[in-house]
Coordinates of C-alpha atoms and ligand atoms in Angstrom, one line a residue:
X65 CA 0.0 0.0 0.0
X66 CA 1.6 3.3 -1.0
X67 CA 1.8 5.8 1.8
X68 CA -0.3 8.9 1.0
X69 CA -1.2 12.4 2.2
X70 CA -4.3 11.0 3.8
X71 CA -2.2 8.3 5.6
X72 CA 0.2 11.0 6.8
X73 CA -2.7 12.9 8.4
X74 CA -4.1 9.7 9.9
X75 CA -0.7 8.7 11.3
X76 CA -0.2 12.1 13.0
X77 CA -3.7 12.1 14.5
X78 CA -3.2 8.5 15.7
X79 CA 0.2 9.5 17.2
X80 CA -1.3 12.3 19.2
X81 CA -3.8 9.8 20.8
X82 CA -6.9 9.9 18.7
X83 CA -8.7 6.6 18.5
X84 CA -11.7 8.1 16.6
X85 CA -12.4 11.0 14.2
X86 CA -15.8 12.4 13.3
X87 CA -17.1 12.8 9.8
X88 CA -19.9 13.7 7.4
X89 CA -19.4 12.6 3.8
X90 CA -19.3 14.9 0.9
X91 CA -17.8 14.5 -2.6
X92 CA -14.9 16.8 -1.8
X93 CA -13.7 14.5 1.1
X94 CA -14.6 10.9 0.1
X95 CA -11.1 9.9 -1.1
X96 CA -9.7 11.4 2.1
X97 CA -12.2 9.5 4.2
X98 CA -11.0 6.3 2.3
X99 CA -7.4 7.1 3.2
X100 CA -8.2 7.6 6.9
X101 CA -10.0 4.3 7.0
X102 CA -7.3 2.5 5.0
X103 CA -4.7 3.7 7.5
X104 CA -6.6 1.9 10.3
X105 CA -5.4 3.8 13.3
X106 CA -8.7 5.4 14.1
X107 CA -12.4 4.5 13.9
X108 CA -14.4 6.8 11.7
X109 CA -17.6 7.9 13.4
X110 CA -20.5 9.6 11.5
X111 CA -22.7 12.4 12.6
X112 CA -26.1 13.7 11.3
X113 CA -24.7 17.0 10.3
X114 CA -21.5 19.1 10.4
X115 CA -22.6 21.3 13.3
X116 CA -23.0 18.1 15.4
X117 CA -19.8 16.7 13.9
X118 CA -17.8 19.7 15.2
X119 CA -19.5 19.6 18.6
X120 CA -18.9 15.8 18.8
X121 CA -15.2 16.5 18.2
X122 CA -15.3 19.2 20.8
X123 CA -16.7 16.8 23.3
X124 CA -14.1 14.2 22.4
X125 CA -11.4 16.7 22.9
X126 CA -12.7 17.5 26.4
X127 CA -11.9 14.0 27.5
X128 CA -9.2 12.9 25.1
X129 CA -7.2 16.1 24.8
X130 CA -7.6 16.6 21.1
X131 CA -10.0 15.6 18.3
X132 CA -10.6 15.8 14.5
X133 CA -13.7 16.4 12.4
X134 CA -13.8 15.8 8.6
X135 CA -16.3 17.6 6.5
X136 CA -16.9 18.7 2.9
X137 CA -16.2 22.1 1.4
X138 CA -18.3 25.2 2.4
X139 CA -21.7 23.6 2.9
X140 CA -20.1 21.4 5.5
X141 CA -17.2 23.5 6.8
X142 CA -19.2 26.7 7.4
X143 CA -21.6 24.8 9.6
X144 CA -18.7 23.2 11.4
X145 CA -17.1 26.6 12.0
X146 CA -19.8 27.2 14.7
X147 CA -18.3 24.3 16.6
X148 CA -14.8 25.7 16.1
X149 CA -16.0 28.9 17.6
X150 CA -17.0 26.9 20.6
X151 CA -13.8 25.0 20.7
X152 CA -11.9 28.4 20.5
X153 CA -14.0 29.9 23.3
X154 CA -13.6 26.8 25.5
X155 CA -9.8 26.2 24.7
X156 CA -10.1 22.9 23.0
X157 CA -7.7 21.6 20.2
X158 CA -10.2 20.4 17.6
X159 CA -8.7 19.9 14.1
X160 CA -11.2 20.6 11.4
X161 CA -10.4 19.0 8.1
X162 CA -12.3 20.1 5.0
X163 CA -12.3 18.5 1.6
X164 CA -11.6 21.1 -1.0
X165 CA -11.8 21.7 -4.8
X166 CA -9.4 19.9 -7.2
X167 CA -6.0 21.7 -7.1
X168 CA -6.2 22.3 -10.9
X169 CA -9.4 24.4 -10.5
X170 CA -7.6 27.2 -8.6
X171 CA -7.2 30.2 -11.0
X172 CA -9.0 28.3 -13.7
X173 CA -12.1 30.5 -13.7
X174 CA -14.2 27.4 -13.0
X175 CA -17.5 27.9 -11.0
X176 CA -17.8 24.9 -8.7
X177 CA -20.7 23.3 -6.8
X178 CA -20.8 23.7 -3.0
X179 CA -19.2 27.2 -3.3
X180 CA -20.8 30.6 -3.3
X181 CA -20.5 30.6 -7.1
X182 CA -17.5 32.7 -7.5
X183 CA -14.2 31.5 -9.1
X184 CA -12.1 32.3 -6.0
X185 CA -12.5 29.5 -3.4
X186 CA -10.2 31.1 -0.8
X187 CA -13.1 32.7 1.2
X188 CA -13.3 29.6 3.5
X189 CA -9.7 30.0 4.6
X190 CA -10.3 33.7 5.3
X191 CA -13.4 32.9 7.4
X192 CA -11.9 30.1 9.4
X193 CA -8.8 32.1 10.4
X194 CA -11.0 34.0 12.8
X195 CA -11.8 30.9 14.9
X196 CA -8.5 29.0 14.7
X197 CA -4.9 29.4 15.8
X198 CA -3.6 27.9 12.6
X199 CA -5.1 27.2 9.1
X200 CA -3.5 25.7 6.0
X201 CA -4.6 24.7 2.5
X202 CA -3.0 21.6 1.0
X203 CA -2.9 21.6 -2.8
X204 CA 0.2 19.4 -3.3
X205 CA 1.7 16.3 -1.6
X206 CA 5.2 17.8 -1.1
X207 CA 4.0 20.6 1.1
X208 CA 1.5 18.5 3.1
X209 CA 3.7 17.2 5.9
X210 CA 4.9 20.6 7.0
X211 CA 1.4 22.1 6.9
X212 CA -0.2 19.1 8.7
X213 CA 2.5 19.2 11.4
X214 CA 2.2 23.0 11.8
X215 CA -1.5 22.9 12.3
X216 CA -1.5 20.0 14.8
X217 CA 1.5 21.3 16.8
X218 CA 0.0 24.8 17.1
X219 CA -3.4 23.5 18.2
X220 CA -1.9 21.3 20.9
X221 CA 0.4 24.0 22.1
X222 CA -2.2 26.8 22.2
X223 CA -5.2 24.5 23.1
X224 CA -7.2 26.1 20.3
X225 CA -8.8 24.7 17.2
X226 CA -7.0 24.6 13.9
X227 CA -7.9 24.0 10.3
X228 CA -6.7 22.0 7.2
X229 CA -8.3 21.9 3.8
X230 CA -7.1 19.2 1.5
X231 CA -7.7 19.3 -2.3
X232 CA -9.8 16.3 -3.3
X233 CA -7.2 15.1 -5.8
X234 CA -4.3 15.3 -3.3
X235 CA -5.5 13.1 -0.4
X236 CA -4.4 9.9 -2.2
X237 CA -1.1 11.2 -3.6
X238 CA 2.1 9.5 -2.4
X239 CA 3.7 11.2 0.6
X240 CA 6.7 10.8 2.9
X241 CA 6.2 9.2 6.3
X242 CA 6.2 11.3 9.5
X243 CA 9.0 11.1 12.1
X244 CA 8.5 10.9 15.9
X245 CA 5.4 12.6 17.4
X246 CA 7.7 14.4 19.9
X247 CA 8.2 17.2 17.4
X248 CA 4.5 18.0 17.7
X249 CA 4.3 17.8 21.5
X250 CA 7.2 20.0 22.6
X251 CA 6.6 23.3 24.5
X252 CA 8.8 26.4 24.5
X253 CA 11.4 26.4 27.3
X254 CA 10.5 28.6 30.3
X255 CA 12.3 31.9 30.8
X256 CA 13.9 31.1 34.1
X257 CA 14.8 34.7 34.9
X258 CA 11.2 35.8 34.6
X259 CA 9.8 32.7 36.4
X260 CA 12.1 33.4 39.3
X261 CA 11.2 37.0 39.5
X262 CA 7.5 36.2 39.4
X263 CA 8.0 33.6 42.2
X264 CA 9.9 36.0 44.5
X265 CA 7.3 38.7 44.1
X266 CA 4.5 36.2 44.7
X267 CA 6.1 34.8 47.8
X268 CA 6.6 38.3 49.2
X269 CA 2.9 39.0 48.5
X270 CA 1.7 35.8 50.2
X271 CA 4.1 36.2 53.2
X272 CA 2.3 39.4 54.2
X273 CA -1.2 37.8 54.0
X274 CA -3.1 35.9 56.7
X275 CA -6.3 34.8 55.0
X276 CA -5.3 33.2 51.7
X277 CA -7.9 31.7 49.3
X278 CA -7.5 30.0 45.9
X279 CA -10.1 30.6 43.2
X280 CA -10.1 28.1 40.4
X281 CA -11.0 29.4 36.9
X282 CA -12.3 27.7 33.7
X283 CA -9.0 27.8 31.7
X284 CA -7.2 25.8 34.4
X285 CA -7.9 22.4 32.7
X286 CA -6.5 23.6 29.3
X287 CA -3.4 24.7 31.2
X288 CA -3.0 21.1 32.3
X289 CA -2.5 22.2 35.9
X290 CA -5.3 20.5 37.8
X291 CA -2.8 18.2 39.7
X292 CA -0.4 21.1 40.4
X293 CA -3.3 23.0 41.9
X294 CA -4.2 20.3 44.4
X295 CA -0.5 20.2 45.4
X296 CA -0.6 24.0 46.0
X297 CA -3.8 23.7 48.0
X298 CA -2.3 21.0 50.1
X299 CA 0.8 23.0 50.8
X300 CA -1.1 26.2 51.6
X301 CA -3.8 24.3 53.6
X302 CA -6.2 27.1 52.6
X303 CA -9.8 27.4 51.3
X304 CA -10.3 26.6 47.6
X305 CA -13.3 27.9 45.7
X306 CA -14.2 27.4 42.0
X307 CA -15.9 29.5 39.4
X308 CA -19.1 28.0 37.9
X309 CA -17.5 27.2 34.6
X310 CA -14.7 25.4 36.4
X311 CA -17.1 23.2 38.4
X312 CA -15.3 19.8 39.1
X313 CA -11.9 21.1 38.1
X314 CA -11.1 20.8 41.9
X315 CA -12.3 17.9 43.9
X316 CA -15.3 18.7 46.1
X317 CA -14.2 15.9 48.4
X318 CA -11.0 17.8 49.1
X319 CA -10.9 19.2 52.7
X320 CA -10.1 22.6 51.4
X321 CA -13.1 22.8 49.0
X322 CA -15.5 25.6 50.0
X323 CA -18.0 25.9 47.1
X324 CA -18.7 27.8 43.9
X325 CA -18.0 31.5 43.6
X326 CA -20.3 33.4 41.3
X327 CA -20.7 36.8 42.8
X328 CA -24.1 37.4 44.3
X329 CA -25.3 34.0 43.1
X330 CA -22.5 32.0 44.7
X331 CA -23.1 28.9 46.8
X332 CA -24.1 29.9 50.3
X333 CA -21.2 31.3 52.3
X334 CA -18.7 31.4 49.5
X335 CA -19.0 35.1 48.8
X336 CA -17.9 35.7 52.4
X337 CA -14.9 33.3 52.0
X338 CA -13.7 35.4 49.0
X339 CA -14.6 38.8 50.5
X340 CA -12.9 38.1 53.9
X341 CA -9.6 37.0 52.2
X342 CA -6.6 39.4 52.3
X343 CA -5.0 37.4 49.4
X344 CA -6.8 35.6 46.6
X345 CA -4.8 33.4 44.2
X346 CA -6.9 33.3 41.0
X347 CA -5.9 30.5 38.7
X348 CA -6.9 31.0 35.0
X349 CA -10.3 32.8 35.5
X350 CA -12.5 34.2 32.7
X351 CA -14.2 37.4 33.8
X352 CA -17.0 37.8 31.3
X353 CA -20.5 39.3 31.5
X354 CA -22.0 36.0 32.7
X355 CA -19.3 35.1 35.3
X356 CA -19.3 38.7 36.7
X357 CA -23.2 38.5 36.9
X358 CA -23.6 41.4 34.5
X359 CA -20.3 43.2 35.4
X360 CA -21.2 43.5 39.0
X361 CA -18.4 41.5 40.6
X362 CA -15.0 40.1 39.7
X363 CA -12.0 39.2 41.9
X364 CA -9.2 41.6 40.9
X365 CA -7.0 44.2 42.5
X366 CA -4.1 44.6 44.9
X367 CA -5.1 41.7 47.1
X368 CA -5.1 39.3 44.1
X369 CA -2.3 37.2 42.8
X370 CA -3.5 36.8 39.2
X371 CA -2.1 33.5 37.6
X372 CA -3.2 33.4 34.0
X373 CA -2.1 31.1 31.1
X374 CA 1.4 32.4 30.4
X375 CA 1.3 35.5 32.7
X376 CA 1.4 36.4 36.4
X377 CA 0.3 39.8 37.8
X378 CA 1.0 40.7 41.4
X379 CA 1.8 43.8 43.6
X380 CA 1.6 46.0 40.5
X381 CA 4.0 44.0 38.4
X382 CA 3.5 41.5 35.6
X383 CA 5.6 38.6 34.4
X384 CA 5.5 36.2 31.4
X385 CA 7.6 33.7 29.5
X386 CA 6.5 30.5 31.3
X387 CA 3.5 28.2 31.5
X388 CA 1.0 28.4 34.3
X389 CA 1.7 24.8 35.5
X390 CA 5.4 25.7 35.8
X391 CA 4.7 28.7 38.0
X392 CA 2.2 26.8 40.2
X393 CA 4.7 24.0 40.7
X394 CA 7.5 26.4 41.6
X395 CA 5.2 28.3 44.0
X396 CA 4.2 25.1 45.7
X397 CA 7.9 24.3 46.3
X398 CA 8.5 27.5 48.3
X399 CA 5.2 28.7 49.7
X400 CA 4.4 28.3 53.5
X401 CA 1.2 27.1 55.1
X402 CA -1.7 29.5 55.3
X403 CA -4.6 27.6 57.0
X404 CA -6.5 30.7 58.4
X405 CA -9.2 30.6 55.7
X406 CA -10.2 27.1 56.6
X407 CA -11.4 27.8 60.1
X408 CA -15.1 27.7 59.1
X409 CA -16.3 24.2 58.3
X410 CA -18.1 23.6 55.0
X411 CA -21.4 21.8 54.7
X412 CA -22.9 21.5 51.2
X413 CA -26.5 22.4 50.8
X414 CA -28.6 19.1 50.6
X415 CA -32.0 19.3 48.7
X416 CA -34.9 17.9 50.7
X417 CA -36.6 14.7 49.5
X418 CA -40.0 15.6 47.9
X419 CA -43.3 13.7 48.3
X420 CA -42.8 11.1 45.5
X421 CA -46.4 11.2 44.5
X422 CA -46.5 15.0 44.0
X423 CA -45.8 16.7 40.6
X424 CA -42.1 16.6 39.8
X425 CA -40.2 19.8 40.9
X426 CA -36.9 21.2 39.7
X427 CA -35.4 20.7 43.2
X428 CA -36.5 17.0 43.3
X429 CA -35.2 16.3 39.8
X430 CA -31.9 17.9 40.7
X431 CA -31.7 16.0 44.0
X432 CA -32.3 12.6 42.2
X433 CA -29.8 13.5 39.4
X434 CA -27.2 14.5 42.0
X435 CA -27.7 11.1 43.7
X436 CA -27.0 9.4 40.4
X437 CA -23.7 11.1 39.9
X438 CA -20.8 9.0 41.2
X439 CA -17.0 9.2 40.9
X440 CA -17.2 7.7 37.4
X441 CA -19.7 10.1 36.1
X442 CA -19.3 12.8 33.5
X443 CA -22.3 15.2 33.9
X444 CA -23.1 17.6 31.1
X445 CA -25.0 20.8 31.8
X446 CA -26.5 22.6 28.8
X447 CA -27.1 26.3 28.6
X448 CA -30.2 27.1 30.6
X449 CA -31.3 26.4 34.1
X450 CA -29.2 23.2 33.9
X451 CA -26.1 25.4 34.5
X452 CA -27.6 26.5 37.9
X453 CA -28.8 23.0 38.7
X454 CA -25.3 21.5 38.1
X455 CA -23.6 24.4 40.0
X456 CA -25.6 23.7 43.1
X457 CA -24.9 19.9 43.1
X458 CA -22.3 18.5 45.5
X459 CA -19.9 16.2 43.6
X460 CA -18.1 13.0 44.8
X461 CA -14.4 12.6 44.1
X462 CA -13.8 11.8 40.4
X463 CA -17.1 13.2 39.1
X464 CA -16.7 15.6 36.1
X465 CA -19.0 18.4 34.9
X466 CA -18.9 19.7 31.4
X467 CA -20.4 23.1 30.5
X468 CA -20.0 25.7 27.7
X469 CA -20.5 28.9 29.6
X470 CA -18.3 31.0 27.3
X471 CA -19.7 30.1 23.9
X472 CA -23.1 29.1 25.2
X473 CA -24.5 27.5 22.0
X474 CA -27.7 25.9 22.9
X475 CA -27.9 22.3 21.7
X476 CA -24.1 21.9 22.0
X477 CA -24.4 19.3 24.8
X478 CA -26.2 16.6 22.8
X479 CA -23.4 16.0 20.1
X480 CA -20.7 17.0 22.6
X481 CA -21.6 14.3 25.1
X482 CA -21.9 11.8 22.2
X483 CA -18.2 12.6 21.4
X484 CA -17.2 12.5 25.1
X485 CA -18.9 9.1 25.6
X486 CA -16.9 7.7 22.7
X487 CA -13.7 9.0 24.2
X488 CA -14.5 7.5 27.6
X489 CA -16.9 4.5 27.3
X490 CA -15.8 3.3 30.7
X491 CA -17.5 6.4 32.4
X492 CA -21.2 7.0 33.1
X493 CA -22.5 9.9 30.9
X494 CA -25.4 12.0 32.2
X495 CA -26.9 14.9 30.3
X496 CA -29.1 17.7 31.6
X497 CA -30.6 19.5 28.6
X498 CA -33.6 21.8 28.3
X499 CA -36.4 21.4 25.7
X500 CA -35.3 24.6 23.9
X501 CA -31.7 23.5 23.5
X502 CA -32.5 19.9 22.6
X503 CA -34.6 21.0 19.6
X504 CA -31.4 22.3 17.9
X505 CA -29.4 19.0 17.8
X506 CA -31.9 16.3 18.9
X507 CA -31.1 14.1 15.9
X508 CA -27.6 13.2 17.3
X509 CA -29.3 11.0 19.9
X510 CA -29.8 8.7 16.8
X511 CA -26.1 8.3 16.7
X512 CA -26.0 7.4 20.4
X513 CA -28.5 4.6 19.4
X514 CA -26.4 3.6 16.4
X515 CA -23.2 3.3 18.4
X516 CA -25.0 1.9 21.5
X517 CA -23.8 4.5 23.9
X518 CA -25.7 4.3 27.2
X519 CA -26.0 8.1 27.8
X520 CA -28.7 9.0 30.3
X521 CA -30.4 12.1 29.0
X522 CA -32.6 14.2 31.4
X523 CA -34.7 16.2 29.0
X524 CA -36.0 19.1 31.1
X525 CA -39.4 20.0 29.5
X526 CA -40.4 23.3 31.1
X527 CA -42.2 24.4 27.9
X528 CA -39.9 27.0 26.6
X529 CA -36.7 29.1 26.9
X530 CA -36.9 29.7 30.7
X531 CA -33.4 31.2 30.9
X532 CA -34.4 33.7 28.3
X533 CA -37.8 34.3 30.0
X534 CA -35.9 35.3 33.1
X535 CA -33.6 37.6 31.2
X536 CA -36.2 39.2 29.0
X537 CA -39.6 37.7 28.2
X538 CA -41.5 37.8 24.9
X539 CA -43.4 35.6 22.5
X540 CA -40.1 34.4 21.0
X541 CA -39.4 32.4 24.2
X542 CA -42.2 29.9 23.7
X543 CA -41.7 26.8 21.5
X544 CA -43.6 24.0 19.9
X545 CA -43.9 21.1 22.4
X546 CA -42.6 17.7 21.3
X547 CA -43.1 14.2 22.7
X548 CA -39.4 14.0 23.4
X549 CA -39.5 10.5 24.9
X550 CA -41.3 9.2 21.8
X551 CA -38.3 10.1 19.6
X552 CA -36.6 6.9 20.7
X553 CA -39.1 4.9 18.7
X554 CA -38.2 7.0 15.7
X555 CA -34.4 6.5 16.3
X556 CA -34.7 2.8 17.1
X557 CA -35.6 1.7 13.6
X558 CA -32.1 0.4 12.9
X559 CA -31.1 -1.2 9.6
X560 CA -33.0 -4.3 8.3
X561 CA -31.0 -7.5 9.2
X562 CA -28.7 -5.6 11.6
X563 CA -29.2 -6.6 15.2
X564 CA -27.5 -3.5 16.8
X565 CA -28.6 0.1 17.1
X566 CA -32.1 -0.4 18.3
X567 CA -31.9 0.0 22.1
X568 CA -32.8 3.6 22.8
X569 CA -35.3 4.0 25.7
X570 CA -37.7 6.9 26.0
X571 CA -39.5 7.5 29.4
X572 CA -41.7 10.2 30.9
X573 CA -41.5 11.5 34.5
X574 CA -44.1 13.7 36.0
X575 CA -43.6 12.8 39.6
X576 CA -40.6 12.0 41.9
X577 CA -41.7 8.4 41.9
X578 CA -41.8 8.1 38.1
X579 CA -38.4 9.8 37.9
X580 CA -36.9 7.4 40.5
X581 CA -38.3 4.5 38.5
X582 CA -37.1 5.9 35.2
X583 CA -33.6 6.3 36.6
X584 CA -33.5 2.6 37.7
X585 CA -34.6 1.6 34.2
X586 CA -31.9 3.9 32.6
X587 CA -29.1 2.3 34.7
X588 CA -30.1 -1.1 33.4
X589 CA -30.2 0.0 29.7
X590 CA -26.6 -0.6 28.8
X591 CA -27.0 -1.0 25.1
X592 CA -28.3 2.5 24.2
X593 CA -29.3 5.9 25.4
X594 CA -32.2 6.5 27.8
X595 CA -34.1 9.8 27.4
X596 CA -36.1 10.7 30.5
X597 CA -38.5 13.6 29.7
X598 CA -38.9 15.5 33.0
X599 CA -42.1 17.6 32.9
X600 CA -41.7 20.8 35.1
X601 CA -43.9 23.8 35.6
X602 CA -42.6 26.7 33.5
X603 CA -42.2 28.9 36.6
X604 CA -40.3 26.2 38.5
X605 CA -36.6 27.2 38.1
X606 CA -33.7 28.0 40.5
X607 CA -33.7 31.2 42.5
X608 CA -30.2 31.8 41.3
X609 CA -31.3 31.8 37.6
X610 CA -34.0 34.4 38.5
X611 CA -31.5 36.7 40.3
X612 CA -28.7 36.2 37.7
X613 CA -31.2 36.8 34.8
X614 CA -32.2 40.2 36.3
X615 CA -28.6 41.3 36.6
X616 CA -27.7 40.1 33.1
X617 CA -30.7 41.9 31.7
X618 CA -29.6 45.1 33.4
X619 CA -26.2 44.7 31.9
X620 CA -27.6 44.2 28.4
X621 CA -29.9 47.3 28.7
X622 CA -27.1 49.8 29.6
X623 CA -27.7 53.0 27.7
X624 CA -25.1 53.9 25.1
X625 CA -22.3 55.8 26.7
Ligands
TPU108 C1 -27.3 28.8 19.0 C2 -28.0 29.6 20.1 N1 -29.2 30.3 19.7 C3 -29.8 31.1 20.7 C4 -29.3 31.2 22.0 C5 -30.1 32.0 23.0 N2 -30.6 31.1 24.0 N3 -30.0 30.8 25.2 N4 -30.8 30.0 25.9 C6 -31.9 29.8 25.2 C7 -33.1 28.9 25.6 C8 -32.7 27.7 26.3 O1 -33.9 27.0 26.7 P1 -33.9 25.6 27.4 O2 -32.9 24.8 26.7 O3 -35.3 25.1 27.3 O4 -33.4 25.9 28.8 P2 -34.2 26.3 30.1 O5 -35.7 26.4 29.7 O6 -33.7 27.6 30.6 O7 -34.0 25.2 31.1 C9 -31.8 30.5 24.0 C10 -32.8 30.5 22.9 C11 -28.2 30.5 22.3 N5 -27.6 30.6 23.5 N6 -27.5 29.7 21.3
MG109 MG1 -36.8 25.0 28.6

């Protein structure tokens, strides 16, 4: 078998740890798809559409560290760019690969299908550059290795998506073989002088403080510093709080854990922990309009040691030239114990058990889902009241929460958890998704049926866009109601003569008792997804959503300066 451009790409993706890639066929990428299959290093997984394909890759990257999606030119790639925007916002190295016009057509004056009908096909590269850290167009085999390596190396180093387009007549062209993967995985060497200066300044700052608290931010995972953060917390012996979008990035079973900080809608008592500190170490936070509750609150200023990806700012000075994980490890070596912030014990808020025969409530649903979450569970929280329900849960050691609070594309969670479940089939996958969000990407549940992934989906049917209603109500927040559980009959059709791909289960829950029964059935359904449609009253949502919605609405309606 001749080694081709497509094989080179497959070899590199396999070398960086991908066991799957996601794809939607199109005539510009069929030969490339053949090459990827022929290489044999990864399983090719298919999605219903390219938006879902890009989100499935994003979900895979959350668990696996990187991912790849293969689509066709323009009609596929432009849809997938939405998922790249999400991967960029959430710091995930997703490699989008688009089939592209025959290399002989460039400059030919030919008008081609699946384009906007002009004779210049470069517009896609121009568009994608805004949502990637690297983008290359491959129109010849001899330049392919350098371009493929550049795109993958940059994505891994910067933890951002990247893009390749491969001309449809080049994918099967003969190509040289790649060398060791180490050349893609290396990082720039730290500037020791700057690192030492940052360390000395930070130690002097902390030495003067009594009440030290750590605040974990949402970029910490992409800085690959979760373990280093636990070591710092252990050495300091101080309180540790997490921002909502960093839920589960620090174990809630750790003795130092003190809850979720979210300004005025923080977990009970956490705002005091932060406000009473005379030194806060913020680790990779994102201070946006949502996390500051409409620009009302952020943790910044002279009492803060700001540790960001690639930069430290403290006592009026700023330092760069090293990675966050290098700085945290070095700080842990030298810092002394500061246990004062741990004097107050922490008791997580437990939701009361409701009367099982009464209509299901948001609190009872959240309580039962929380009880389902164990140390082997990945819990997805879709945009909506699900964010607030996940935030108020108390997690056992090992549990993971996935959310998308920066990009916030409703519907993201359905394809993303599909990709995540493929990356980690040994974990239990649980999804909380609202009816409004679900309607954008519902069809990807059919792929969970096809690949027999036992994802447990809590479809929260509160008859509309409740998060939007709480921000600003209007007729546009009310949607057509579906029989969501009945979709499983639609998706279970399978293929005549093929035994697999028919085991989706759809259930309704209108009381606590029905929900408990449905959860027991879901746990036993190991050959396919179980969708439990939880019917809630439209006014039944978390108090935090109501408060937060008011503040965000106020921020949105600021008068022009
Ligand atoms: C792609 C996309 N389009 C529109 C929006 C705006 N948006 N944000 N949240 C929503 C409604 C979410 O409704 P549900 O999923 O039902 O959630 P809840 O009812 O709040 O539990 C919208 C319409 C969005 N966030 N993403
Ligand atoms: Mg809803």
